[in-house]
XYZ file of C-alpha atoms in Angstrom:
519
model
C -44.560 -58.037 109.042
C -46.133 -55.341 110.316
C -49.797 -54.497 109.679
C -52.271 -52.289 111.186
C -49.915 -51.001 113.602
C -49.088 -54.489 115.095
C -46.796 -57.090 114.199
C -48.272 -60.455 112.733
C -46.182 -63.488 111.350
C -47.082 -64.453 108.064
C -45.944 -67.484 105.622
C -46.027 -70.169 108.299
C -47.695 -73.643 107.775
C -49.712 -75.506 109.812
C -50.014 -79.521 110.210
C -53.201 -80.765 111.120
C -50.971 -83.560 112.955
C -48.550 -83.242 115.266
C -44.782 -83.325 113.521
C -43.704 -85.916 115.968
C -46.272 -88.037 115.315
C -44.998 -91.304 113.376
C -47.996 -91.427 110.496
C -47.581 -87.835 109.926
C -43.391 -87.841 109.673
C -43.684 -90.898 107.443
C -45.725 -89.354 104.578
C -43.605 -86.544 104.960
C -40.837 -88.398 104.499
C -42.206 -90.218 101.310
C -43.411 -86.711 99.870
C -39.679 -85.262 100.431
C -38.158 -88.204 98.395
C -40.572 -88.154 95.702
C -40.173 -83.903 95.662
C -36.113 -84.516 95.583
C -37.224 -87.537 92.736
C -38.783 -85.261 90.588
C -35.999 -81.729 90.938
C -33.096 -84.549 89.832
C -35.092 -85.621 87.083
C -33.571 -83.800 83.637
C -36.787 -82.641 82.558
C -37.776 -81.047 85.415
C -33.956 -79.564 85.499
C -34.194 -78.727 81.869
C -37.703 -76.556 82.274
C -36.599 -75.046 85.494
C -39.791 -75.264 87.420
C -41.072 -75.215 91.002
C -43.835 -77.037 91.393
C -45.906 -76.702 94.935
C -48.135 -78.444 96.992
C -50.242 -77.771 100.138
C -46.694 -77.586 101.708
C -43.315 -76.565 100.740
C -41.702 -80.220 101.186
C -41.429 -79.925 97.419
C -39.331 -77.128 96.449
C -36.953 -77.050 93.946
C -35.285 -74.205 95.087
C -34.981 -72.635 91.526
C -36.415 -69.157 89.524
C -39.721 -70.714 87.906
C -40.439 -71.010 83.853
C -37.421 -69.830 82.373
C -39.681 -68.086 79.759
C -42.560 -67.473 80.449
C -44.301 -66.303 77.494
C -44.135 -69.336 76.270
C -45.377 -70.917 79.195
C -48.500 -68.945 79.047
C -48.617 -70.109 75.380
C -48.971 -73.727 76.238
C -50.924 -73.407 79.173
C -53.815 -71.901 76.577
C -53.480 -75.190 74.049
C -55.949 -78.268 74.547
C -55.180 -81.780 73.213
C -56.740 -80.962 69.797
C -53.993 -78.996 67.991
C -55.990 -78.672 65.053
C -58.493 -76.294 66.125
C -55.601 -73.532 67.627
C -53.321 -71.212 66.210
C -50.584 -72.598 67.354
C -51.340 -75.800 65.630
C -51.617 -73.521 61.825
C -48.555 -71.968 62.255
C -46.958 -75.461 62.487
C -48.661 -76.543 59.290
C -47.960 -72.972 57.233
C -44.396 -73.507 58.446
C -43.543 -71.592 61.281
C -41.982 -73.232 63.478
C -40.359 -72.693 67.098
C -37.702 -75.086 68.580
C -38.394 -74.409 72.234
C -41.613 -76.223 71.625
C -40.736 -78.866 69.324
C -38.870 -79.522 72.421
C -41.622 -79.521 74.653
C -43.758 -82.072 72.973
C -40.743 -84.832 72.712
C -40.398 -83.968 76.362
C -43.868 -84.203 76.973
C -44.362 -88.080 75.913
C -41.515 -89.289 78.414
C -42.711 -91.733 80.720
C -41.005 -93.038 84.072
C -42.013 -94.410 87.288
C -42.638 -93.402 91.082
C -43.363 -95.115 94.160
C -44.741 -98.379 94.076
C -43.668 -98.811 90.307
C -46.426 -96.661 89.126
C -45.984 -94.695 85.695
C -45.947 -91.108 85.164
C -45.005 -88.424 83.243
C -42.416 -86.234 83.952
C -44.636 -83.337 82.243
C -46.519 -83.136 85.364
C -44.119 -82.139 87.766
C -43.365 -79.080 84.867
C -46.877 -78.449 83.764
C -49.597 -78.943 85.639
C -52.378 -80.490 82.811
C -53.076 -83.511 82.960
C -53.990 -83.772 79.003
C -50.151 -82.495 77.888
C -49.470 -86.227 76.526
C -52.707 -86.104 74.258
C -51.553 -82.346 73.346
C -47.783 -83.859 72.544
C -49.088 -86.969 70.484
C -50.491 -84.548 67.886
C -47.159 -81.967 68.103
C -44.014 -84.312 67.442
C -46.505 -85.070 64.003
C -46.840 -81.773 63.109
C -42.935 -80.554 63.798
C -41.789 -83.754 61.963
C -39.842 -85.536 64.739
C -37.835 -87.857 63.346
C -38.688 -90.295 66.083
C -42.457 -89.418 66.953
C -44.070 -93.001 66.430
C -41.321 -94.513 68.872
C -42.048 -91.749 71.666
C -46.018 -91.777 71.247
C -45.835 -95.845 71.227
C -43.577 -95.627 74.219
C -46.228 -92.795 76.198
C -49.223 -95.291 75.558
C -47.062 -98.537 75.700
C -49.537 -100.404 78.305
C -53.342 -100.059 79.085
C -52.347 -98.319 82.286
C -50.917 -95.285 80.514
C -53.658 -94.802 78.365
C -56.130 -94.550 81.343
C -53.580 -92.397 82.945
C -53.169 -90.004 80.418
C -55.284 -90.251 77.160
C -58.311 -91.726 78.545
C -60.638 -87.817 78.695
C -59.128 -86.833 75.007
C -59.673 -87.547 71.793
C -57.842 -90.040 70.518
C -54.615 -88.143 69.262
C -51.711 -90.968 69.896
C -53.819 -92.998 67.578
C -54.119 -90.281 65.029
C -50.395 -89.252 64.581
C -50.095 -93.215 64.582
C -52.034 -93.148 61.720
C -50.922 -90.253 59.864
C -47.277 -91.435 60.286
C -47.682 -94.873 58.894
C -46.346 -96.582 61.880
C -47.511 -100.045 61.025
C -44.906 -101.194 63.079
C -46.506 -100.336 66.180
C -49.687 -101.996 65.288
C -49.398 -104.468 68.358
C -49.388 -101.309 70.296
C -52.408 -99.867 69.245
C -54.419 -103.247 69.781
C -52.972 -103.420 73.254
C -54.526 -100.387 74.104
C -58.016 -101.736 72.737
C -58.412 -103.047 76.558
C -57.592 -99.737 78.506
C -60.541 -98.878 81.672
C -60.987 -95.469 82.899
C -61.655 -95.512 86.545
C -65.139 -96.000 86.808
C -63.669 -99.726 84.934
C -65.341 -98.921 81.484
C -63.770 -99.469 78.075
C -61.880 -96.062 76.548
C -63.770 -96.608 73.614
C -63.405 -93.895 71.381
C -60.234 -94.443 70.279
C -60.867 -98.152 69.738
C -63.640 -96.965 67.319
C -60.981 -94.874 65.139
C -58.141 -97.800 64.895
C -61.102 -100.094 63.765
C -62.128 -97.491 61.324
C -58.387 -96.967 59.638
C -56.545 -100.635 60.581
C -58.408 -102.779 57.681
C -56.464 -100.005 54.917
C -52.857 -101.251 56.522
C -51.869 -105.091 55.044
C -52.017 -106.531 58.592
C -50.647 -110.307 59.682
C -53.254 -112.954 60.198
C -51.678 -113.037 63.928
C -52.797 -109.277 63.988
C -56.487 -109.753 62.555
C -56.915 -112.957 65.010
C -56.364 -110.425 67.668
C -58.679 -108.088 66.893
C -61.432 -110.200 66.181
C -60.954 -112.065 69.553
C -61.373 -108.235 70.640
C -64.731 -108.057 69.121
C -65.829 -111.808 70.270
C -64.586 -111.368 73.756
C -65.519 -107.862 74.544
C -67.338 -105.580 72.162
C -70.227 -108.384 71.546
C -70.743 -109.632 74.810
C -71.882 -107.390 78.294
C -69.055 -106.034 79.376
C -67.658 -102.572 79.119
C -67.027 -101.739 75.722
C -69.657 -101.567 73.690
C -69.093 -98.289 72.577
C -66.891 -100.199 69.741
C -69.419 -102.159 68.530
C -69.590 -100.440 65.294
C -66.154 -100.091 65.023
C -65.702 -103.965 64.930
C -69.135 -104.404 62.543
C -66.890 -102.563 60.117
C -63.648 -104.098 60.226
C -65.342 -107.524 60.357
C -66.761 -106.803 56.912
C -63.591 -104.755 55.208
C -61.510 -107.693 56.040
C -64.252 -110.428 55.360
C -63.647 -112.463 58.251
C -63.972 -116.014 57.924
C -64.726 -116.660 61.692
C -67.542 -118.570 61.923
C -69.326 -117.639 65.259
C -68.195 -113.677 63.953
C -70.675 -114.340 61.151
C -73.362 -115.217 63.203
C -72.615 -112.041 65.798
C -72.687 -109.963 62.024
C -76.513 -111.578 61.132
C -77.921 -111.423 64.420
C -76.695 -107.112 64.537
C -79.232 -106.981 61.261
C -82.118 -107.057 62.712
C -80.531 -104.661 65.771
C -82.700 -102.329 67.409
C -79.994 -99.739 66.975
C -80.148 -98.264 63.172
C -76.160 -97.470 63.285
C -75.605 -101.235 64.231
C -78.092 -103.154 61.447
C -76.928 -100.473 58.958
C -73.091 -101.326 59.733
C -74.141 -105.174 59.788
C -75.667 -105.025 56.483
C -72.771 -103.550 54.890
C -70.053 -105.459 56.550
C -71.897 -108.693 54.786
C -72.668 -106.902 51.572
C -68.885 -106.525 51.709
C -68.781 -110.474 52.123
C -71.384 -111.505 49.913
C -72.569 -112.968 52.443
C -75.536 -115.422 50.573
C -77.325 -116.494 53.731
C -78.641 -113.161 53.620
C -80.188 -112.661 50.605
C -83.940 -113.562 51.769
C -83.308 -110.751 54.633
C -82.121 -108.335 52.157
C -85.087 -108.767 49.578
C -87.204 -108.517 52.967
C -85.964 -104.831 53.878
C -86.897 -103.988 50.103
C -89.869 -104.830 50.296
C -91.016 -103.078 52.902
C -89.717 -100.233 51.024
C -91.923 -100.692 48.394
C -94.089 -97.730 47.104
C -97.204 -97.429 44.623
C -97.560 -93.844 43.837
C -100.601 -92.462 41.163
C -99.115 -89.814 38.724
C -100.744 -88.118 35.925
C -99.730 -89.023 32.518
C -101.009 -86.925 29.686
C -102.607 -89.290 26.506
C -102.934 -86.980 23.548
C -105.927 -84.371 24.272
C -106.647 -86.494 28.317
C -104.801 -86.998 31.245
C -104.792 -90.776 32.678
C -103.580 -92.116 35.787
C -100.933 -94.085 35.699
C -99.708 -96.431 39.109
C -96.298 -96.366 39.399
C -93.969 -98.256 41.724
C -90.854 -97.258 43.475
C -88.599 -97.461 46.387
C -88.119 -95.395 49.505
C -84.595 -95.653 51.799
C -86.354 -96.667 54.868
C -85.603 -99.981 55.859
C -82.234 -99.963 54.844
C -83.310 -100.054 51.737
C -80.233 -98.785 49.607
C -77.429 -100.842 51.399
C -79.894 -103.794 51.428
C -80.072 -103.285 46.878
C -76.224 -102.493 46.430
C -75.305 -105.714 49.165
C -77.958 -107.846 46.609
C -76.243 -106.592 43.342
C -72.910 -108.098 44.472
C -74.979 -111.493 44.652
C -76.229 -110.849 41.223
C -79.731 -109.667 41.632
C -80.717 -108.012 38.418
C -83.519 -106.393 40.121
C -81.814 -104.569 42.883
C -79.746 -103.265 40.078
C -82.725 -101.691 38.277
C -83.923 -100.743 41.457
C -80.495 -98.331 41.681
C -80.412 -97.306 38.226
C -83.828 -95.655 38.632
C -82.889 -93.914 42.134
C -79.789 -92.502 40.275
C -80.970 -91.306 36.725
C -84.847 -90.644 37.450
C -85.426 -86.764 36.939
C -89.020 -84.513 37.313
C -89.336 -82.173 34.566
C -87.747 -79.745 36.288
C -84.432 -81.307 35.816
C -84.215 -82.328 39.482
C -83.889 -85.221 41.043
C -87.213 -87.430 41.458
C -85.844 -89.108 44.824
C -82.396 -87.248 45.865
C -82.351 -88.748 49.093
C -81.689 -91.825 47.559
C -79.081 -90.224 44.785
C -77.548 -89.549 47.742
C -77.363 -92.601 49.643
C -76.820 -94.513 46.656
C -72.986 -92.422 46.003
C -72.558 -92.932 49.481
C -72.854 -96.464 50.304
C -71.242 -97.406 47.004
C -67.815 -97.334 48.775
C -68.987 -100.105 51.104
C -70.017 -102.240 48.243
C -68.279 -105.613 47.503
C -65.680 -105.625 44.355
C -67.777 -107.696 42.679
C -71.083 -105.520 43.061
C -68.528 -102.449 42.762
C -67.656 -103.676 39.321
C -71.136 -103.106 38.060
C -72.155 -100.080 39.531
C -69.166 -98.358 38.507
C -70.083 -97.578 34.897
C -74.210 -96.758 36.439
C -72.529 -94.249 38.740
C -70.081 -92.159 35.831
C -73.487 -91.889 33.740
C -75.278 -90.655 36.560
C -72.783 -88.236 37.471
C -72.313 -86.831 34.364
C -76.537 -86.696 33.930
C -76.199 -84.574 37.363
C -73.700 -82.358 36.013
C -75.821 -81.591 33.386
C -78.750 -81.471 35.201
C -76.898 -78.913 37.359
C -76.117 -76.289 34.628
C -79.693 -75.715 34.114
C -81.155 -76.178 38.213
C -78.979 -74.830 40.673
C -80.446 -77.014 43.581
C -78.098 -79.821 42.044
C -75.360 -78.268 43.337
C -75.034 -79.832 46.857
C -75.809 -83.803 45.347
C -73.234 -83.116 42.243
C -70.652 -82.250 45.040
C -71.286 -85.359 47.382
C -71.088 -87.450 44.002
C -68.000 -86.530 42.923
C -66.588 -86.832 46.126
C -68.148 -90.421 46.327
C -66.302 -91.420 43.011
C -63.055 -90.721 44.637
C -63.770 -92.810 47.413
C -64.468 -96.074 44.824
C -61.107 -94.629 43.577
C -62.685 -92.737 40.679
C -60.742 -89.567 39.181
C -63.464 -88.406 37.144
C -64.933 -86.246 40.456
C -61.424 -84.610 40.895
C -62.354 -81.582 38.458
C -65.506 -81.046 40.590
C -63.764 -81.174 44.505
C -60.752 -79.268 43.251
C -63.095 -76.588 42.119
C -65.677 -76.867 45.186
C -61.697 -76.025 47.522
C -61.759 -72.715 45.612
C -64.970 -71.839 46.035
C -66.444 -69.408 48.595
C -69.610 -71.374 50.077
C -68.143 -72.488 53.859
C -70.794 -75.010 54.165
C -70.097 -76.629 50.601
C -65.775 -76.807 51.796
C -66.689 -77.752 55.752
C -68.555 -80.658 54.088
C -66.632 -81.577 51.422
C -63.547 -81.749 53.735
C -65.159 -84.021 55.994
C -65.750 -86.520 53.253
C -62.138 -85.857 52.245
C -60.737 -87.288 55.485
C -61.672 -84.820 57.978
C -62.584 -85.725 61.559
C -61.352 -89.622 61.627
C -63.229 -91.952 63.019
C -66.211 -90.443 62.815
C -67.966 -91.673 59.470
C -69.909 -94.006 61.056
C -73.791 -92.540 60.188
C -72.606 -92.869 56.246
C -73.603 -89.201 55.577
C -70.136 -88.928 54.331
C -69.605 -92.507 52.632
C -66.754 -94.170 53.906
C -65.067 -90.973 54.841
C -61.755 -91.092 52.768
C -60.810 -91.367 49.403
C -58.966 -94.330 47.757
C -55.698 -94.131 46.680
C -53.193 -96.782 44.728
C -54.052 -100.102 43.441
C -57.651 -99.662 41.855
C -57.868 -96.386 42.934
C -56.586 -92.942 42.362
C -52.910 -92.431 41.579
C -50.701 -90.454 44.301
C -49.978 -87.369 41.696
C -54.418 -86.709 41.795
C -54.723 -87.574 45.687
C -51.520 -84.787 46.177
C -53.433 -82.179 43.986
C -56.047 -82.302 46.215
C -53.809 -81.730 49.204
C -51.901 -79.093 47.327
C -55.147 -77.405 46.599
C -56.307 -77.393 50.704
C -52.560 -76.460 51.681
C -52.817 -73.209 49.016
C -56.345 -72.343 50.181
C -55.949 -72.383 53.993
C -54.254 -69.227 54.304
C -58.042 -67.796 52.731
C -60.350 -69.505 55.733
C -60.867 -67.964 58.741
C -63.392 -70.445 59.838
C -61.875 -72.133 62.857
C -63.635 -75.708 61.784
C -62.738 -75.160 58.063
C -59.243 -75.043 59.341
C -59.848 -78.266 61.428
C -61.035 -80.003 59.473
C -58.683 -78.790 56.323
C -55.310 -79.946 58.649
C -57.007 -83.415 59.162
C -58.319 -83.636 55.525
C -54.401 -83.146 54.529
C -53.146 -85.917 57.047
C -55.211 -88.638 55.768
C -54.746 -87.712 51.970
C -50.909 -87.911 52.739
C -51.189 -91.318 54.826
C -53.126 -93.027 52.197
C -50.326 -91.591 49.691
C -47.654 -93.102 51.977
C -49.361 -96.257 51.745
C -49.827 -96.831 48.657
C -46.040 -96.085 48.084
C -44.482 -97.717 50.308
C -47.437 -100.318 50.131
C -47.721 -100.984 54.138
């Protein structure tokens, strides 16, 4: 090549070690079999790629991407496919083949040198989180197989620290969504995965806890989980980010473990709020009785003697009057002693639900609130009472709401709470809160619909899905409501809205599957 009026060689490599030398020629030898490994394998073949190194020993001697618009498509998608266009178009219906392709291709696993797995992807695509990204497309293009190849891609602990272990926890959601109970095992074999650093991959431990106890699992299944919790979640080791996860499941399924009872009581009096609150309700949930005097202790300490000013014919007297904060735990503490029959935790919830000012407001709304939201966790038994307390409150709100528009946020969360105790008498309200306007009122409401799994655990959004077959709503009301997001997301441009509307959809339509083909 000439340049600058001389002549200079260019493309040449250089070795830092001599080629004779043995080290060097041997790990070139090893990196030209695994290079001619990778150009016979059929995906690699079927994308037509040429993937590089630091050297050319790995050359497929082919053209590149044989389209390359839609390699710079992919290249601009992240593990999430919720939050990007791409994803939309999938759920409005537009599909593309090419891709569909892609993701099946995408979850193939094999092995290299020394019996190590890896994906294929790799040597086509070079990011590292195209598993995660494919978990989340074969669901959303319908592949007929897509639990079987996402089962297969995080089959061992190994290939979920390989390839999932940075993401969120997208194999497990498509699980999920697709009602592949069958692959249960799976998912609690993937409970013990380490990233590198030899930590627990927690987070999507915490969103299989959250979901499993709605599937009818085997006892064999349960045991294995709550050795899980025993052996590693509630002793020092590395994954105690789950620790909530298993506080919940431990209640939903009321486990009858013995030494799991005592890890429940001593998490009560946790120094960690999320952990004591998730305690209490997991043994509200199990009328648990040895916990009564603990229970009566938090409401105590929420006690309150407030002075208000009552008018007496032509004077105004003072008048004490007692009442209840939520510190302390306070609300889960009253609804966990109603299921043990305590009539005076129940008055205690009747007046934080149908107490108003004058002003038609609310005279403690934080506790309204907490009070709609924590009723999902309650026992049947304590669920059985409250039920008819929480229509007439709701209705009072309603009303209340026609004449002080400040009710409008704490009529919304309360009709979304009755659907979650399997209650249709809050559908009329959420379908009509869908086809509003306010983005804050829909973001919300879509959340407590289902939206972003796994993450309920500060109970701002009760138990973060609604209930659907025996005792609760019927599939025909829990499809309206998807119907009504499915019509309505054309209308939101809001990238979260959209989110969280695709997730929202997912679990409605999971629970639905459930309760049909009762899994």
């Amino acid at each position: 090549m000439r340049r600058c009026g001389a002549w200079v060689l260019a493309g040449l490599l250089t070795c830092a070690v001599a080629w004779p030398a043995p080290v060097a020629a041997g790990k070139l030898d090893d990196t030209r079999k695994r290079s001619a490994a990778a150009c016979r394998h059929p995906i690699t073949k079927r994308w037509n790629i040429v993937t590089s190194t630091t050297s050319t020993v790995f050359s497929c001697n082919v053209r590149g991407w044989r389209y390359q618009q839609f390699q710079q498509r992919m290249q601009k998608q992240a593990p999430n496919l919720f939050r990007f266009k791409r994803g939309w178009n999938v759920f409005q219906g537009k599909r593309n083949r090419l891709e569909k392709k892609f993701y099946m291709d995408s979850l193939a696993v094999t092995k290299i040198s020394r019996g190590r797995d890896w994906f294929p992807i790799w040597w086509v695509e070079n990011y590292r989180d195209a598993p995660a990204r494919a978990a989340l497309g074969v669901f959303l293009y319908k592949v007929p197989n897509a639990a079987q190849l996402i089962a297969t891609a995080i089959g061992t602990p190994a290939r979920i620290s390989l390839a999932f272990d940075r993401t969120p926890p997208t194999a497990y959601w498509a699980l999920w969504y697709l009602g592949a109970k069958k692959y249960v095992d799976t998912m609690i074999q993937g409970f013990y995965a380490k990233s590198r650093r030899g930590r627990g991959i927690t987070h999507h431990t915490q969103f299989a806890l959250s979901v499993l106890d709605r599937w009818k699992l085997t006892r064999a299944q349960v045991r294995k989980i709550e050795s899980f919790c025993k052996e590693k979640v509630f002793q020092p080791s590395g994954f105690q980010g789950a620790t909530a996860g298993c506080l919940r499941f431990l209640g939903r399924i009321r486990t009858k473990d013995s030494q799991l009872q005592q890890f429940l009581v001593q998490y009560t009096g946790s120094s960690t709020s999320l952990y004591s609150l998730e305690a209490i309700r997991a043994l509200g949930h199990m009328r648990y009785r040895r916990l009564r005097s603990k229970l009566k202790a938090n409401l105590s300490r929420a006690k309150q003697r407030r002075t208000r000013r009552v008018k007496r014919g032509r004077r105004y007297k003072r008048k004490t009057v007692i009442s209840y904060s939520t510190h302390f735990n306070a609300v889960p503490s009253a609804i966990a002693l109603v299921g043990l029959g305590d009539r005076k935790a129940y008055k205690i919830v009747k007046d934080w639900v149908m107490t108003y000012d004058k002003r038609d407001f609310l005279d403690n709304n934080l506790a309204f609130d907490k009070v709609f939201t924590e009723a999902a966790y309650a026992s049947p038994r304590a669920l059985k009472k409250l039920r008819r307390l929480l229509r007439k409150a709701y209705k009072k709100a309603e009303r209340a709401f026609r004449k002080n528009p400040r009710m409008k946020r704490h009529v919304r969360l309360a009709a979304v709470s009755l659907l979650q105790i399997g209650d249709r008498q809050g559908l009329k309200r959420v379908l009509r809160v869908l086809g509003d306007t306010d983005k804050l009122e829909i973001r919300t409401l879509l959340k407590e619909l289902g939206a972003r799994p796994g993450g309920t655990f500060s109970g701002r959004r009760g138990i973060g899905h609604i209930k659907v077959g025996k005792g609760g709503l019927k599939a025909r009301d829990a499809q309206k409501i998807a119907k009504t997001i499915r019509k309505r997301f054309i209308f939101w441009r809001d990238t979260t809205i959209r989110e969280h509307a695709m997730q929202a959809v997912a679990d409605i339509e999971a629970l639905i599957l459930i309760a049909k083909k009762r899994l």
